[in-house]
Structure formats: structure tokens, C-alpha cells
mmCIF file of C-alpha atoms and ligand atoms in Angstrom:
data_model
loop_
_atom_site.group_PDB
_atom_site.id
_atom_site.type_symbol
_atom_site.label_atom_id
_atom_site.label_comp_id
_atom_site.label_asym_id
_atom_site.label_seq_id
_atom_site.Cartn_x
_atom_site.Cartn_y
_atom_site.Cartn_z
ATOM 1 C CA MET A 1 -70.918 86.831 5.177
ATOM 2 C CA ALA A 2 -67.358 86.187 6.511
ATOM 3 C CA VAL A 3 -65.915 82.895 8.223
ATOM 4 C CA ARG A 4 -64.075 83.648 11.457
ATOM 5 C CA ILE A 5 -61.603 80.751 12.141
ATOM 6 C CA ARG A 6 -59.999 80.600 15.502
ATOM 7 C CA LEU A 7 -56.801 78.911 16.178
ATOM 8 C CA GLY A 8 -56.113 76.921 19.004
ATOM 9 C CA ASP A 9 -53.015 76.209 20.769
ATOM 10 C CA TYR A 10 -49.516 75.428 18.584
ATOM 11 C CA GLN A 11 -49.272 71.643 18.132
ATOM 12 C CA SER A 12 -47.319 69.493 16.076
ATOM 13 C CA VAL A 13 -49.348 67.018 13.899
ATOM 14 C CA GLN A 14 -49.122 63.483 12.454
ATOM 15 C CA GLY A 15 -50.664 62.987 9.005
ATOM 16 C CA ASP A 16 -52.205 65.891 7.605
ATOM 17 C CA PRO A 17 -54.202 65.880 5.109
ATOM 18 C CA LEU A 18 -52.715 69.507 3.851
ATOM 19 C CA GLY A 19 -49.490 68.233 4.393
ATOM 20 C CA ARG A 20 -48.618 70.530 7.787
ATOM 21 C CA ASP A 21 -46.659 69.285 10.813
ATOM 22 C CA TRP A 22 -48.297 71.891 12.936
ATOM 23 C CA VAL A 23 -50.995 73.690 13.739
ATOM 24 C CA GLY A 24 -52.518 76.758 16.393
ATOM 25 C CA CYS A 25 -51.056 79.684 16.602
ATOM 26 C CA PHE A 26 -47.775 80.683 18.353
ATOM 27 C CA PRO A 27 -46.111 84.336 19.169
ATOM 28 C CA ARG A 28 -45.305 86.387 15.654
ATOM 29 C CA MET A 29 -46.888 83.935 13.558
ATOM 30 C CA THR A 30 -47.030 85.832 10.043
ATOM 31 C CA GLU A 31 -50.319 86.519 8.098
ATOM 32 C CA ALA A 32 -49.217 83.559 5.883
ATOM 33 C CA GLU A 33 -48.593 81.038 8.591
ATOM 34 C CA ALA A 34 -51.892 82.146 10.156
ATOM 35 C CA TRP A 35 -53.977 81.453 7.162
ATOM 36 C CA GLN A 36 -52.154 77.879 6.391
ATOM 37 C CA ALA A 37 -52.502 76.554 9.919
ATOM 38 C CA GLY A 38 -55.986 78.170 10.397
ATOM 39 C CA ARG A 39 -57.527 77.054 6.270
ATOM 40 C CA GLY A 40 -58.602 73.812 7.434
ATOM 41 C CA VAL A 41 -59.575 71.287 8.265
ATOM 42 C CA TRP A 42 -62.810 72.081 9.852
ATOM 43 C CA LYS A 43 -66.084 70.451 10.003
ATOM 44 C CA MET A 44 -68.093 72.899 8.122
ATOM 45 C CA ASN A 45 -70.685 73.053 5.637
ATOM 46 C CA ARG A 46 -68.719 72.819 2.086
ATOM 47 C CA ALA A 47 -71.609 74.900 -0.152
ATOM 48 C CA ARG A 48 -71.888 77.445 2.889
ATOM 49 C CA ALA A 49 -67.674 77.711 2.872
ATOM 50 C CA ALA A 50 -67.917 77.945 -0.188
ATOM 51 C CA ALA A 51 -70.266 80.434 -0.377
ATOM 52 C CA GLU A 52 -68.684 82.914 1.971
ATOM 53 C CA ARG A 53 -66.020 85.555 0.953
ATOM 54 C CA PHE A 54 -63.531 86.650 2.985
ATOM 55 C CA CYS A 55 -62.214 84.412 6.065
ATOM 56 C CA LEU A 56 -60.726 86.072 9.490
ATOM 57 C CA ILE A 57 -57.876 84.163 11.018
ATOM 58 C CA THR A 58 -58.085 84.633 14.955
ATOM 59 C CA GLY A 59 -55.948 83.665 17.574
ATOM 60 C CA LYS A 60 -55.491 84.640 20.961
ATOM 61 C CA ASN A 61 -58.531 86.905 20.224
ATOM 62 C CA ARG A 62 -56.640 88.799 17.888
ATOM 63 C CA VAL A 63 -57.006 88.518 14.102
ATOM 64 C CA LEU A 64 -53.447 87.325 12.523
ATOM 65 C CA ALA A 65 -55.003 87.049 8.757
ATOM 66 C CA VAL A 66 -57.814 88.314 6.450
ATOM 67 C CA ALA A 67 -58.442 86.093 3.460
ATOM 68 C CA GLU A 68 -60.695 86.249 0.374
ATOM 69 C CA ILE A 69 -61.930 82.842 0.183
ATOM 70 C CA SER A 70 -61.571 81.146 -3.805
ATOM 71 C CA GLY A 71 -62.696 77.935 -2.732
ATOM 72 C CA ALA A 72 -63.105 74.656 -0.336
ATOM 73 C CA VAL A 73 -61.676 70.941 -0.398
ATOM 74 C CA LYS A 74 -63.476 68.080 1.215
ATOM 75 C CA TYR A 75 -60.696 66.351 2.889
ATOM 76 C CA GLN A 76 -62.740 62.733 4.133
ATOM 77 C CA ASP A 77 -65.097 64.654 6.755
ATOM 78 C CA ARG A 78 -63.350 67.762 7.226
ATOM 79 C CA ILE A 79 -62.938 71.352 4.805
ATOM 80 C CA ALA A 80 -60.103 73.056 4.144
ATOM 81 C CA LEU A 81 -60.428 76.620 2.507
ATOM 82 C CA GLN A 82 -58.541 77.743 -0.274
ATOM 83 C CA GLY A 83 -57.958 81.879 -1.450
ATOM 84 C CA GLU A 84 -55.762 84.206 -1.048
ATOM 85 C CA LEU A 85 -54.444 86.513 2.000
ATOM 86 C CA LEU A 86 -55.352 90.074 1.418
ATOM 87 C CA VAL A 87 -53.367 92.840 2.237
ATOM 88 C CA ALA A 88 -53.310 95.987 3.098
ATOM 89 C CA GLY A 89 -55.475 98.851 1.009
ATOM 90 C CA HIS A 90 -58.004 95.951 1.273
ATOM 91 C CA PRO A 91 -61.252 97.240 3.362
ATOM 92 C CA LEU A 92 -62.036 94.165 5.417
ATOM 93 C CA TYR A 93 -57.543 93.927 5.930
ATOM 94 C CA ASP A 94 -57.163 97.013 7.014
ATOM 95 C CA ALA A 95 -60.813 97.443 9.409
ATOM 96 C CA TYR A 96 -59.744 94.124 10.616
ATOM 97 C CA ALA A 97 -55.832 92.896 10.282
ATOM 98 C CA GLY A 98 -53.815 92.550 14.468
ATOM 99 C CA GLN A 99 -57.580 93.464 15.654
ATOM 100 C CA ALA A 100 -59.737 91.876 18.287
ATOM 101 C CA ASP A 101 -61.790 89.268 17.039
ATOM 102 C CA PRO A 102 -65.070 90.871 15.649
ATOM 103 C CA LEU A 103 -67.053 87.901 15.677
ATOM 104 C CA ALA A 104 -65.566 86.504 19.404
ATOM 105 C CA ASN A 105 -68.055 84.395 21.116
ATOM 106 C CA THR A 106 -67.975 81.735 23.931
ATOM 107 C CA SER A 107 -68.391 78.953 21.448
ATOM 108 C CA GLN A 108 -65.757 75.983 21.734
ATOM 109 C CA ASN A 109 -66.011 75.452 17.910
ATOM 110 C CA SER A 110 -63.417 77.184 16.275
ATOM 111 C CA VAL A 111 -65.624 78.038 12.925
ATOM 112 C CA THR A 112 -68.313 81.107 13.196
ATOM 113 C CA TYR A 113 -70.265 83.023 10.717
ATOM 114 C CA GLY A 114 -71.350 86.464 10.736
ATOM 115 C CA ASP A 115 -71.529 89.522 8.821
ATOM 116 C CA LEU A 116 -69.049 92.212 8.714
ATOM 117 C CA PRO A 117 -69.916 95.871 7.682
ATOM 118 C CA GLU A 118 -67.046 96.462 5.603
ATOM 119 C CA GLU A 119 -68.621 93.102 3.280
ATOM 120 C CA ALA A 120 -71.996 94.654 2.389
ATOM 121 C CA ALA A 121 -70.335 97.515 -0.200
ATOM 122 C CA LEU A 122 -68.201 94.514 -1.278
ATOM 123 C CA CYS A 123 -69.941 91.345 -1.839
ATOM 124 C CA ILE A 124 -72.685 92.283 -4.883
ATOM 125 C CA ARG A 125 -70.124 93.573 -7.805
ATOM 126 C CA PRO A 126 -70.325 93.488 -11.758
ATOM 127 C CA CYS A 127 -69.611 89.999 -12.958
ATOM 128 C CA ALA A 128 -65.949 90.784 -14.633
ATOM 129 C CA CYS A 129 -66.827 89.419 -17.829
ATOM 130 C CA GLY A 130 -69.239 92.486 -18.584
ATOM 131 C CA CYS A 131 -72.362 90.913 -19.098
ATOM 132 C CA GLY A 132 -73.920 93.261 -16.605
ATOM 133 C CA GLU A 133 -75.356 90.472 -14.806
ATOM 134 C CA THR A 134 -73.937 91.175 -10.273
ATOM 135 C CA THR A 135 -72.204 88.620 -7.985
ATOM 136 C CA ARG A 136 -70.410 87.887 -5.026
ATOM 137 C CA ARG A 137 -67.469 87.048 -6.962
ATOM 138 C CA TYR A 138 -65.336 87.627 -9.305
ATOM 139 C CA PHE A 139 -67.772 86.226 -11.912
ATOM 140 C CA ALA A 140 -70.959 84.708 -11.935
ATOM 141 C CA PRO A 141 -71.330 81.126 -12.633
ATOM 142 C CA GLY A 142 -69.568 79.721 -14.879
ATOM 143 C CA HIS A 143 -68.821 83.363 -16.788
ATOM 144 C CA GLU A 144 -65.413 82.880 -16.477
ATOM 145 C CA MET A 145 -65.139 80.199 -19.194
ATOM 146 C CA LYS A 146 -67.322 82.580 -20.791
ATOM 147 C CA ALA A 147 -64.699 85.017 -21.218
ATOM 148 C CA ILE A 148 -62.068 82.460 -21.566
ATOM 149 C CA GLN A 149 -64.366 80.959 -24.825
ATOM 150 C CA ALA A 150 -65.243 84.661 -26.310
ATOM 151 C CA ARG A 151 -60.973 85.470 -26.394
ATOM 152 C CA VAL A 152 -60.750 81.865 -27.858
ATOM 153 C CA ARG A 153 -62.807 82.749 -30.281
ATOM 154 C CA GLN A 154 -61.749 86.158 -30.846
ATOM 155 C CA HIS A 155 -57.952 85.870 -30.796
ATOM 156 C CA PHE A 156 -57.557 82.493 -32.351
ATOM 157 C CA GLY A 157 -59.352 81.329 -34.573
ATOM 158 C CA GLY A 158 -61.370 79.366 -31.860
ATOM 159 C CA SER A 159 -58.529 77.159 -31.453
ATOM 160 C CA ALA A 160 -57.816 76.326 -27.362
ATOM 161 C CA LEU A 161 -54.421 74.959 -28.527
ATOM 162 C CA ALA A 162 -53.441 77.971 -30.233
ATOM 163 C CA PHE A 163 -54.707 80.238 -27.165
ATOM 164 C CA ILE A 164 -52.242 77.582 -24.906
ATOM 165 C CA GLN A 165 -49.105 77.503 -26.982
ATOM 166 C CA TRP A 166 -49.302 81.768 -26.459
ATOM 167 C CA ILE A 167 -49.535 81.697 -22.993
ATOM 168 C CA ASP A 168 -46.614 79.187 -22.883
ATOM 169 C CA GLN A 169 -44.645 80.853 -24.961
ATOM 170 C CA THR A 170 -45.692 84.435 -23.447
ATOM 171 C CA LEU A 171 -44.861 83.000 -19.917
ATOM 172 C CA GLN A 172 -41.381 81.723 -21.571
ATOM 173 C CA ASN A 173 -40.660 84.962 -23.183
ATOM 174 C CA ALA A 174 -41.428 86.936 -19.308
ATOM 175 C CA THR A 175 -39.560 84.682 -17.472
ATOM 176 C CA SER A 176 -36.192 84.441 -20.235
HETATM 177 ZN ZN1 ZN B 1 -70.839 87.525 -16.180
#
């Protein structure tokens, strides 16, 4: 399943929990702008939203952005999605970016859920930790920590401090 969020008309806002001074759609908005305008904040079930893998942001019945959801954050009684924009080459992006809203309906609700045929092959994949389980995300629940801890044990003698210092040093070397 994917979640589709339909943008309304452009409007300025104040006191926005995401720090925006506008929401809604306008002509020729970029995908990043559409994602920022559409990822929140909505009355939606947080667990359900976070369980979806893909999000389509639409406006004027066109898909303006396609994102992979990584989480959902609560702002009082509303929810904002977190995630990354998909780019050309990803099957979901190639199928829907710029196309008509595949989950168009007449509901007043901006948020709707639906199946996208391209998702089926993508939604189950092997856990990236190599355990052999399958998951709808990169990792089975909790396995990213196991994968990190295994590397700390294997390469840093179990020292999280040594691991973090190595990352910081590596990044510093990469940018200097
Ligand atoms: Zn795993």
C-alpha cells in the first residue's frame, strides 16, 4: 500500500510545526517543494502511515513527487511523514512522476491509501543485515542496530567510542 497526499491550493500559513510559511501547490513547483508542502501535517494514523513504504504527493490531479517513507512524526494531533524523494530509475518514480493521480477519488480527505501494482515486487525484500528474513523496509525491525553492533564488535573490539571516532575522522578526512 501507498499513501497519497493531495495538495490543496497555495496558501500562506503561520505557526506551522514544520517551520513552513506556505503550504499547498503552485505551478511548476519542484519535487522537493511538493514533498515539503505535502509530507505534513495531517490527521492520520501514525502507525498506519509509518507502515506504508511509498508516498505520492499530488496536486491538480498530477503526481508532483514520489517519496519512500522512513517514518512518521507526531505534532500534537497531526502527523508529518519523513522520507526521501525517489528519482528517475526507480520503478515507482518512473511509473507515476508527472502522471495523473493513480489513487484519485472524490473524497474531501487529502490523505488516502491504496495499492500500486509496481509496489508488489518491491515491498518484500531481504533484510540488509543478511539474516535471511524478508522485510518491507531495508531492515527487519531492530536489525539495523544488530548490524551496526556486529560491525562494532568485529572491527572496533566492541568499542562504540572507537567506532564513532573512526566515523568522525573518516568524514573529516573526506571533506578536508
Ligand atoms: Zn536482518
